[in-house]
Short mmCIF file of C-alpha atoms and ligand atoms in Angstrom, two decimals:
data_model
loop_
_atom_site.label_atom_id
_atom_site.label_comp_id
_atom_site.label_asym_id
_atom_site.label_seq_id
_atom_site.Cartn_x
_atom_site.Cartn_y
_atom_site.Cartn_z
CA UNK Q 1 4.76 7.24 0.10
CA UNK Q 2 4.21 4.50 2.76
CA UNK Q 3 3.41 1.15 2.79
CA UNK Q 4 1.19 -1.24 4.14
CA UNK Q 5 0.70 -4.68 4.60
CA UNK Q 6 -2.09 -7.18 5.98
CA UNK Q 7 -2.39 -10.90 6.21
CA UNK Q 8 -5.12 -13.34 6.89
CA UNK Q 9 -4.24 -17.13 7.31
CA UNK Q 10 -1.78 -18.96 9.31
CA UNK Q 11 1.46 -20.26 8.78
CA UNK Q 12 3.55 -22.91 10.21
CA UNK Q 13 6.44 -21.13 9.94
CA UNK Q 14 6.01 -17.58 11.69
CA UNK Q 15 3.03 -15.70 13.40
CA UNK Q 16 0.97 -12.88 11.86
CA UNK Q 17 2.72 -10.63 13.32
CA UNK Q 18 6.22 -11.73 12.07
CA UNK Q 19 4.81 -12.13 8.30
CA UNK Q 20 3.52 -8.27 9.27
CA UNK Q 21 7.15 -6.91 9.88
CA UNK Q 22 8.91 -8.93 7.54
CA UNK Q 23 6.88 -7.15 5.01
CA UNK Q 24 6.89 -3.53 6.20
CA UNK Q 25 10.67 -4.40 5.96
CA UNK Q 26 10.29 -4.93 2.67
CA UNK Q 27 8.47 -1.34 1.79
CA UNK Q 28 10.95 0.60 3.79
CA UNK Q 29 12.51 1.91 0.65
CA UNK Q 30 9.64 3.59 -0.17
CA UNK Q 31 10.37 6.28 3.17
CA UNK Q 32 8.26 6.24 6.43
CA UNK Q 33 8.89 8.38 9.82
CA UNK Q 34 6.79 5.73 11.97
CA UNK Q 35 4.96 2.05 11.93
CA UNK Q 36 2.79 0.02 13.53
CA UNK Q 37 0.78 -3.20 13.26
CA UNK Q 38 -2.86 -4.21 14.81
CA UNK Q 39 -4.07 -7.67 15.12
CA UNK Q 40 -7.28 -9.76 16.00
CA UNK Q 41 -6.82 -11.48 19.29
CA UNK Q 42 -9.87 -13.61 20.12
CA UNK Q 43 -11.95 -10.49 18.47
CA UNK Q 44 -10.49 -8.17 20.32
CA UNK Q 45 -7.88 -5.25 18.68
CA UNK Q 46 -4.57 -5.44 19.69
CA UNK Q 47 -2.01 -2.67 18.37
CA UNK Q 48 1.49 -1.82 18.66
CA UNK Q 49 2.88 1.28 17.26
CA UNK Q 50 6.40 3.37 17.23
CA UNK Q 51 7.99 6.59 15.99
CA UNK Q 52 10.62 6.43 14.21
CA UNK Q 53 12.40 3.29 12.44
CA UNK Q 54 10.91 -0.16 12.07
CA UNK Q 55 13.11 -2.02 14.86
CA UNK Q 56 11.42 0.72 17.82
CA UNK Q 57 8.40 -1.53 16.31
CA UNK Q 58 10.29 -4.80 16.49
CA UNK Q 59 11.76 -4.15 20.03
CA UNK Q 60 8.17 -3.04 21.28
CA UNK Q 61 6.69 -6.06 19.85
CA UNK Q 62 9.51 -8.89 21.39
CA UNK Q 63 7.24 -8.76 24.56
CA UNK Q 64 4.10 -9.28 22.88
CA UNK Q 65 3.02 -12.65 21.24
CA UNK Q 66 -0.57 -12.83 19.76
CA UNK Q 67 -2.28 -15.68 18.72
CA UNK Q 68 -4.22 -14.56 15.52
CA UNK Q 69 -4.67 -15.25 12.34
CA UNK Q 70 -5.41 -11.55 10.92
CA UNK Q 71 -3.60 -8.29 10.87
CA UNK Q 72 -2.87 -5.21 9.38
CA UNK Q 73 0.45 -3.07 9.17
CA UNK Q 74 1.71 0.48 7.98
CA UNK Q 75 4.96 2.28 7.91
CA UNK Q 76 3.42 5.93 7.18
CA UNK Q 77 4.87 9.30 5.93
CA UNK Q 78 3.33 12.01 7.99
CA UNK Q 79 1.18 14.31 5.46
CA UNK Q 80 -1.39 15.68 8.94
CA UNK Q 81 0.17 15.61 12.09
CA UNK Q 82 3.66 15.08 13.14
CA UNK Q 83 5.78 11.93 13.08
CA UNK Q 84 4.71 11.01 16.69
CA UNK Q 85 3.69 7.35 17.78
CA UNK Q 86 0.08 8.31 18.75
CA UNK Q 87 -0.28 9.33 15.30
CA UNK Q 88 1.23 6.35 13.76
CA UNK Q 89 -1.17 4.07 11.88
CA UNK Q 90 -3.00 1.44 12.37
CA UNK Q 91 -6.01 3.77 13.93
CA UNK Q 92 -9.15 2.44 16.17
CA UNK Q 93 -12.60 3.81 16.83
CA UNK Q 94 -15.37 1.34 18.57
CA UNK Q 95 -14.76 -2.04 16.90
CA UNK Q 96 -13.08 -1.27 14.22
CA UNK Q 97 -9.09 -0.27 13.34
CA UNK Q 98 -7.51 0.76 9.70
CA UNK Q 99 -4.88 1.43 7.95
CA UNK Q 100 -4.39 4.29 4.74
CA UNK Q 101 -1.84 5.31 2.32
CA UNK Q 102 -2.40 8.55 1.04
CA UNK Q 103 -4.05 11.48 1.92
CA UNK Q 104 -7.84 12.13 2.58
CA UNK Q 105 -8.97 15.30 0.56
CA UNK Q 106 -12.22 16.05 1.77
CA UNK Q 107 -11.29 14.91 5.52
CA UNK Q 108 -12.12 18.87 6.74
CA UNK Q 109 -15.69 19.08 4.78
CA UNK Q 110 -16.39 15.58 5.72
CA UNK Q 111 -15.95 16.85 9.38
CA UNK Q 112 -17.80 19.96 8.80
CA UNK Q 113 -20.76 17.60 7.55
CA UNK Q 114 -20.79 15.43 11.22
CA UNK Q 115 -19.31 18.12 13.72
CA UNK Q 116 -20.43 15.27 16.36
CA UNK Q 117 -17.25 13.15 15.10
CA UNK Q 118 -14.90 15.60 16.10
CA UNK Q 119 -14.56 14.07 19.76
CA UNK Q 120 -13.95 11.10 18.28
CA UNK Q 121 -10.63 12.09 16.99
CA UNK Q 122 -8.04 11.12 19.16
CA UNK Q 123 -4.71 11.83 16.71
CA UNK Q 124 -3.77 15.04 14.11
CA UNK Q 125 -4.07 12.41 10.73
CA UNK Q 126 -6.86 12.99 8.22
CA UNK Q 127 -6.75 9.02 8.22
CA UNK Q 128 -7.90 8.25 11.69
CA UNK Q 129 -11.51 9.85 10.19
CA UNK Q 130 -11.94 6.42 8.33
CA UNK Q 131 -12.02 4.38 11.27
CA UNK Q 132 -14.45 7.08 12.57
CA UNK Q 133 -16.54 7.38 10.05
CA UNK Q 134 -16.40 3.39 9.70
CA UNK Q 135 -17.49 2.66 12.91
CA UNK Q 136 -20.80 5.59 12.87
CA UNK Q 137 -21.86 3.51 9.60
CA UNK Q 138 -21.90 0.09 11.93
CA UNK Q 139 -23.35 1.53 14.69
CA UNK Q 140 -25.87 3.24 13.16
CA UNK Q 141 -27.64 0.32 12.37
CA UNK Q 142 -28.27 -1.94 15.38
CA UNK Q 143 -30.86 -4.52 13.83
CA UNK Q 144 -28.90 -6.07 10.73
CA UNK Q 145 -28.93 -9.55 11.01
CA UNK Q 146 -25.54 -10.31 9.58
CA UNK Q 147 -22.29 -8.87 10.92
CA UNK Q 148 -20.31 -9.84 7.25
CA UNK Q 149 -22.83 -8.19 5.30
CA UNK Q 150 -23.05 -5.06 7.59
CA UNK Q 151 -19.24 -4.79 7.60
CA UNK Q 152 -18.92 -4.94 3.84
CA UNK Q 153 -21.33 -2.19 3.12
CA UNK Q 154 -19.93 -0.12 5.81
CA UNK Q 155 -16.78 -0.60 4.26
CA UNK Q 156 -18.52 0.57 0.75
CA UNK Q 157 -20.34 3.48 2.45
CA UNK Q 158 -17.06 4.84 4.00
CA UNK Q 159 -15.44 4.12 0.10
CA UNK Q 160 -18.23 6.07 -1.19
CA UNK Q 161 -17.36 9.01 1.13
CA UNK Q 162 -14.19 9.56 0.55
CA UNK Q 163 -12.09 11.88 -2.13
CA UNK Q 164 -8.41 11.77 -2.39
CA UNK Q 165 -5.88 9.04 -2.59
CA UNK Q 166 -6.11 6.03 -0.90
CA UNK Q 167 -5.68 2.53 0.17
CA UNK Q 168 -7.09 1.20 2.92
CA UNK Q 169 -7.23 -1.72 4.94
CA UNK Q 170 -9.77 -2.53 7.63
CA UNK Q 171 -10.69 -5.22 10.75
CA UNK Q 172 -13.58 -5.48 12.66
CA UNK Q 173 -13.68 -7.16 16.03
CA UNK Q 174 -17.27 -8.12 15.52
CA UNK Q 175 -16.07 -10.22 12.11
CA UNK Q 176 -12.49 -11.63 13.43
CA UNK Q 177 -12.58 -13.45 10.40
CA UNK Q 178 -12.95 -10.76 7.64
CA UNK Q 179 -10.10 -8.57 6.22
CA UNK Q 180 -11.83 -5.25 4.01
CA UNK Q 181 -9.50 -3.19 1.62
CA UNK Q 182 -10.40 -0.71 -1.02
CA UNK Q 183 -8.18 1.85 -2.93
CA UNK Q 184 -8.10 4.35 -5.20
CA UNK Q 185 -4.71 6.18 -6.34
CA UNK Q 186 -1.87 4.20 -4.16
CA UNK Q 187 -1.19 0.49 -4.87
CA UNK Q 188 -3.09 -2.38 -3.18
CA UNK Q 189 -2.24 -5.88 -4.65
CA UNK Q 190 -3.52 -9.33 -2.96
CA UNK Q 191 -1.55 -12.58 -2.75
CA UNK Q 192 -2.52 -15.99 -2.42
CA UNK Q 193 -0.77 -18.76 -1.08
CA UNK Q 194 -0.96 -22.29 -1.50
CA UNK Q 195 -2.51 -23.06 2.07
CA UNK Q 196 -5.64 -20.34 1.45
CA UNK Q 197 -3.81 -17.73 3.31
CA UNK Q 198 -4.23 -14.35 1.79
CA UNK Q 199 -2.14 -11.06 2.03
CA UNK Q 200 -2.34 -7.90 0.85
CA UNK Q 201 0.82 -5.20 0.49
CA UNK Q 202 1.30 -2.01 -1.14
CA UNK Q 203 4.23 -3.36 -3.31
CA UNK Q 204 4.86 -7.62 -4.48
CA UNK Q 205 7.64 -7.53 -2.98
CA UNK Q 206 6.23 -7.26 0.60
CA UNK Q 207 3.65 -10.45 0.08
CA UNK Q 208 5.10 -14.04 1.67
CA UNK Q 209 7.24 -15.95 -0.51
CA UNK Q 210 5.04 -18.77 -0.88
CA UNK Q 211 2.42 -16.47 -2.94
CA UNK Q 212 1.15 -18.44 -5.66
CA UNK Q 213 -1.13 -15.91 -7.28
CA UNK Q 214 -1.84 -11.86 -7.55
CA UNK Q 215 -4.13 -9.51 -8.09
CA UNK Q 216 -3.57 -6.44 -8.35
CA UNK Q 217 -6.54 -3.69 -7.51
CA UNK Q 218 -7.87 -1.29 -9.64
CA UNK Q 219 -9.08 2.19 -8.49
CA UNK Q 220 -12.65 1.91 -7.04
CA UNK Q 221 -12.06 -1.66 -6.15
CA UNK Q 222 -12.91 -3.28 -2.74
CA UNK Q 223 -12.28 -6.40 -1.63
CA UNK Q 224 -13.28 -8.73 1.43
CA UNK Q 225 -11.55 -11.49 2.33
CA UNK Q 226 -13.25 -14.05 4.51
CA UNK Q 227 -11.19 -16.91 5.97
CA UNK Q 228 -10.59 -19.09 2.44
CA UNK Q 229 -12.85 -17.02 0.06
CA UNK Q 230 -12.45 -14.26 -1.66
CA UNK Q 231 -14.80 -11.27 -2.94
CA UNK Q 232 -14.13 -8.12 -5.43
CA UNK Q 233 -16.55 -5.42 -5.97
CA UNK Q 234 -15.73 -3.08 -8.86
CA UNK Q 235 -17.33 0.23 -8.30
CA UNK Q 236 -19.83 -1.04 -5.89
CA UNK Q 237 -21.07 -4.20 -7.94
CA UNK Q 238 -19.53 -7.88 -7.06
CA UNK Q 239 -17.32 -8.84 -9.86
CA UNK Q 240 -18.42 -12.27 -11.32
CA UNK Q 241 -14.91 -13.25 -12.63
CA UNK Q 242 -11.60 -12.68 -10.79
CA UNK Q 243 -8.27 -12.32 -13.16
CA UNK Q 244 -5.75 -14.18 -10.72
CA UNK Q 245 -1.50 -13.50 -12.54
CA UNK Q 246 0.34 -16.05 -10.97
CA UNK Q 247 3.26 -14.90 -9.27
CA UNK Q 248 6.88 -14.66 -10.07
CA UNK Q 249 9.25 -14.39 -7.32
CA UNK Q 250 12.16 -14.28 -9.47
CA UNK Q 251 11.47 -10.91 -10.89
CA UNK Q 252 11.43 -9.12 -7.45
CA UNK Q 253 14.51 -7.80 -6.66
CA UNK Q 254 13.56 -5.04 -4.57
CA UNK Q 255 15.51 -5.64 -1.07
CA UNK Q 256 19.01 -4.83 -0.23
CA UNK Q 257 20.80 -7.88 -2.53
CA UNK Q 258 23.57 -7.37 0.65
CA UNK Q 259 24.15 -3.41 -0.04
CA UNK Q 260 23.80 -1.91 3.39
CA UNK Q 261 21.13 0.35 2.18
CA UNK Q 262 18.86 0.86 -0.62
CA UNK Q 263 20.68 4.43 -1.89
CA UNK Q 264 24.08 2.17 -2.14
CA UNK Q 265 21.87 -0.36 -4.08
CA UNK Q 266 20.39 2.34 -6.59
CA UNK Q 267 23.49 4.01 -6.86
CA UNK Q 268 24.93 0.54 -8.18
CA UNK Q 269 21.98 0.02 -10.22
CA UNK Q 270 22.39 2.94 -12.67
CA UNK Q 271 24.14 1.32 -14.96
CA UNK Q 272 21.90 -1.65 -15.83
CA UNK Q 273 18.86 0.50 -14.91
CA UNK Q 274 19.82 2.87 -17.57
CA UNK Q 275 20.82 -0.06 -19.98
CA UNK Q 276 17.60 -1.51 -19.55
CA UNK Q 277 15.46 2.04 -20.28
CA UNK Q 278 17.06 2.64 -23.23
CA UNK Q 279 16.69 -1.18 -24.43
CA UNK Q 280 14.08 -0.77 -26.67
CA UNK Q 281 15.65 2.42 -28.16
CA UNK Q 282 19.53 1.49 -28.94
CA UNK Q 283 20.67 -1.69 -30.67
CA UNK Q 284 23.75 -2.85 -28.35
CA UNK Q 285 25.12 -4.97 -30.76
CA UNK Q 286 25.75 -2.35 -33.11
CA UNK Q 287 26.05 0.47 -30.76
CA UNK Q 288 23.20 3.01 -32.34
CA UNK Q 289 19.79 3.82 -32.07
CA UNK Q 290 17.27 1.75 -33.39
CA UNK Q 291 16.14 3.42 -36.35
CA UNK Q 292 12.80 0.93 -36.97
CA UNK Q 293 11.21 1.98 -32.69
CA UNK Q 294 8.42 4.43 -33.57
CA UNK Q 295 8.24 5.93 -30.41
CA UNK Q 296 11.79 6.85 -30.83
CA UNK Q 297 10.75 8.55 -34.68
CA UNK Q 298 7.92 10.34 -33.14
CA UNK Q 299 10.10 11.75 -30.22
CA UNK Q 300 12.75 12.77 -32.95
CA UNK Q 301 10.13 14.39 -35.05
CA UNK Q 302 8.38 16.12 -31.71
CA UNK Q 303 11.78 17.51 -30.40
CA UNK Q 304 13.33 18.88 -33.88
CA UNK Q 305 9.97 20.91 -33.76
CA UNK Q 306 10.41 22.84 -30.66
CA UNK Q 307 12.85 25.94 -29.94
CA UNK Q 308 12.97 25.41 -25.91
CA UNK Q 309 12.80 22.69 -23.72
CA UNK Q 310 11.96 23.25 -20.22
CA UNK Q 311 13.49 21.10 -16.97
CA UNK Q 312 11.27 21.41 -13.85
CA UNK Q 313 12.67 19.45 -11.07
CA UNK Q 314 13.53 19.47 -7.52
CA UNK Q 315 15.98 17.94 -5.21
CA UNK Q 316 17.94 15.37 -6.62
CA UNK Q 317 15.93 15.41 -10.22
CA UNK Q 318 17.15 19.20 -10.26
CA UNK Q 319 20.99 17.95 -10.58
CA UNK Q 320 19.69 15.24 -13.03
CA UNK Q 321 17.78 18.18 -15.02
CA UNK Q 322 21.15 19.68 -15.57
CA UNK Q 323 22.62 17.05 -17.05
CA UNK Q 324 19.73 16.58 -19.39
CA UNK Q 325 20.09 20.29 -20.38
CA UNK Q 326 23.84 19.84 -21.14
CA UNK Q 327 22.69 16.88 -23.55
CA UNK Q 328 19.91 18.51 -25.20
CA UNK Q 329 22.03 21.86 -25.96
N1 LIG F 1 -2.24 10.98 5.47
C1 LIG F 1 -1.95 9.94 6.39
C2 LIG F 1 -1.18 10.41 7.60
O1 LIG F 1 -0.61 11.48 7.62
C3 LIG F 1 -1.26 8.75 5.74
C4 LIG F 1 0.11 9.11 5.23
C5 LIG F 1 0.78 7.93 4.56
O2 LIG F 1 0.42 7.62 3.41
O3 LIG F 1 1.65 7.37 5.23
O4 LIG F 1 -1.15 9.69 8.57
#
């Protein structure tokens, strides 16, 4: 599971590229081997990518200062091709660079369909194909009149194409001022802030704090964000209404809270974490399960019904399955 992260806007406060890191920082609990970040740099792509943990990224990326108001970011967990930084995310072809989460299921059959992209490929990932495949849709048609429009349906074209899980973010140096995203399985949720910036992470807690509202995608959505204004198409059609949550910064407590990693954190967590899951079951007060929750009269019901229970686990949810056979004997 990997994260990513992209922004469109400016801020007085820190550059794209800066809002970029700090929230890849924020998804590193969700595991990554490599990162990198691509921005628009008067329309032209400019990426930076490293193996291994975030601050290779950071120390590669002291040198470099863009001016831009767009980027896109991505820690990624290898599923094709090894950790390596040419095969770190964000990927380019022609005009166009992306970033996925998730894993591209008909990548070898999409190939087999356009042998002719093979060259193309420059990395081992099933995702670099996107950025492929993206840029043959634009530059298959040479006479469209607007760039926007073209982009978009490329962008639902390539959505179209795919099978698997995914979510996606793309640029185009021929729109500097258009950020595409569509997903379907992995999260995708937008942010907007007060000054009409926009961002977009795979988790809340990776979106700047001054995020006023959310959104957060549904499979077969896509969105485009252009400079101030903002577009949703639901399975291909343009949604007329847009169901903005406004956001609540209080309830994200994902980062370290001063542990000096996030095991130590979970670790310290079981107790409330387990207080809180069994809230709606047990009455605290009076120490004993709640005898009125149905779900917990159903599961009572379901389980004096059956003669074996089966744990199926792996890793650490093995040693947790053991436990849970000692308390259902
Ligand atoms: N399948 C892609 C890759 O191996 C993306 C993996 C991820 O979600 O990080 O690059």
């Amino acid at each position: 599971m990997c994260g990513i992260v992209g922004y469109i806007g400016s801020s007085e406060e820190k550059s794209v590229s800066e809002i970029l890191v700090t929230g890849l920082k924020k998804l590193e609990y969700r595991g990554y081997d490599s990162s990198g970040i691509a921005v628009l740099e008067d329309s032209k792509v400019k990426r930076v990518r490293a193996a291994g943990k975030l601050n290779h990224l950071e120390k590669k990326l002291e040198d470099q200062k863009f001016k831009s108001e767009i980027g896109i970011a991505h820690t990624r967990w290898a599923t094709h091709g090894l950790p390596t930084e040419n095969n770190a995310h964000p990927h380019s072809c022609g005009s166009t660079v992306i970033v996925h989460n998730g894993i591209i299921e008909n990548f070898r059959s999409l190939l087999s369909q356009r042998p002719e992209l093979h060259s193309k490929l420059k990395t081992e990932t099933d995702s670099e194909l996107i950025a492929v495949l993206l840029d043959s849709v634009l530059s298959a048609d040479n006479n469209h009149k607007d760039e926007e429009e073209h982009f978009l349906q490329s962008c639902l074209k390539v959505q179209q194409a795919l099978e698997g899980a995914f979510a996606v973010l793309a640029l185009n140096e021929k729109t500097p001022d258009t950020l595409i995203g569509w997903k379907f399985g992995p999260p995708l949720i937008v942010g907007k802030s007060k000054n009409g910036s926009f961002a977009v992470a795979s988790d809340v807690c990776a979106l700047p704090e001054d995020t006023e509202q959310l959104l957060y995608l549904n499979d077969h959505d896509l969105f485009q964000i252009k400079k101030n204004e903002f577009s949703l198409f639901a399975k291909g059609k343009k949604a007329e209404t847009i169901q903005w949550e406004k956001a609540n910064f209080q309830q994200m407590e994902m980062d370290k809270k001063g542990y000096s990693h996030y095991m130590l954190k979970e670790v310290h967590e079981q107790p409330r974490a387990v207080r809180e899951a069994l809230m709606p079951f047990f009455d605290f007060s009076k120490r004993e399960f709640n005898s009125t929750n149905d779900e917990l009269s159903k599961f009572k019901e379901l389980i004096s019904s059956v003669s074996d229970v089966l744990f199926v686990a792996c890793g650490t949810s093995f040693y947790a399955g053991l436990i849970g056979q000692s308390y259902f004997e």
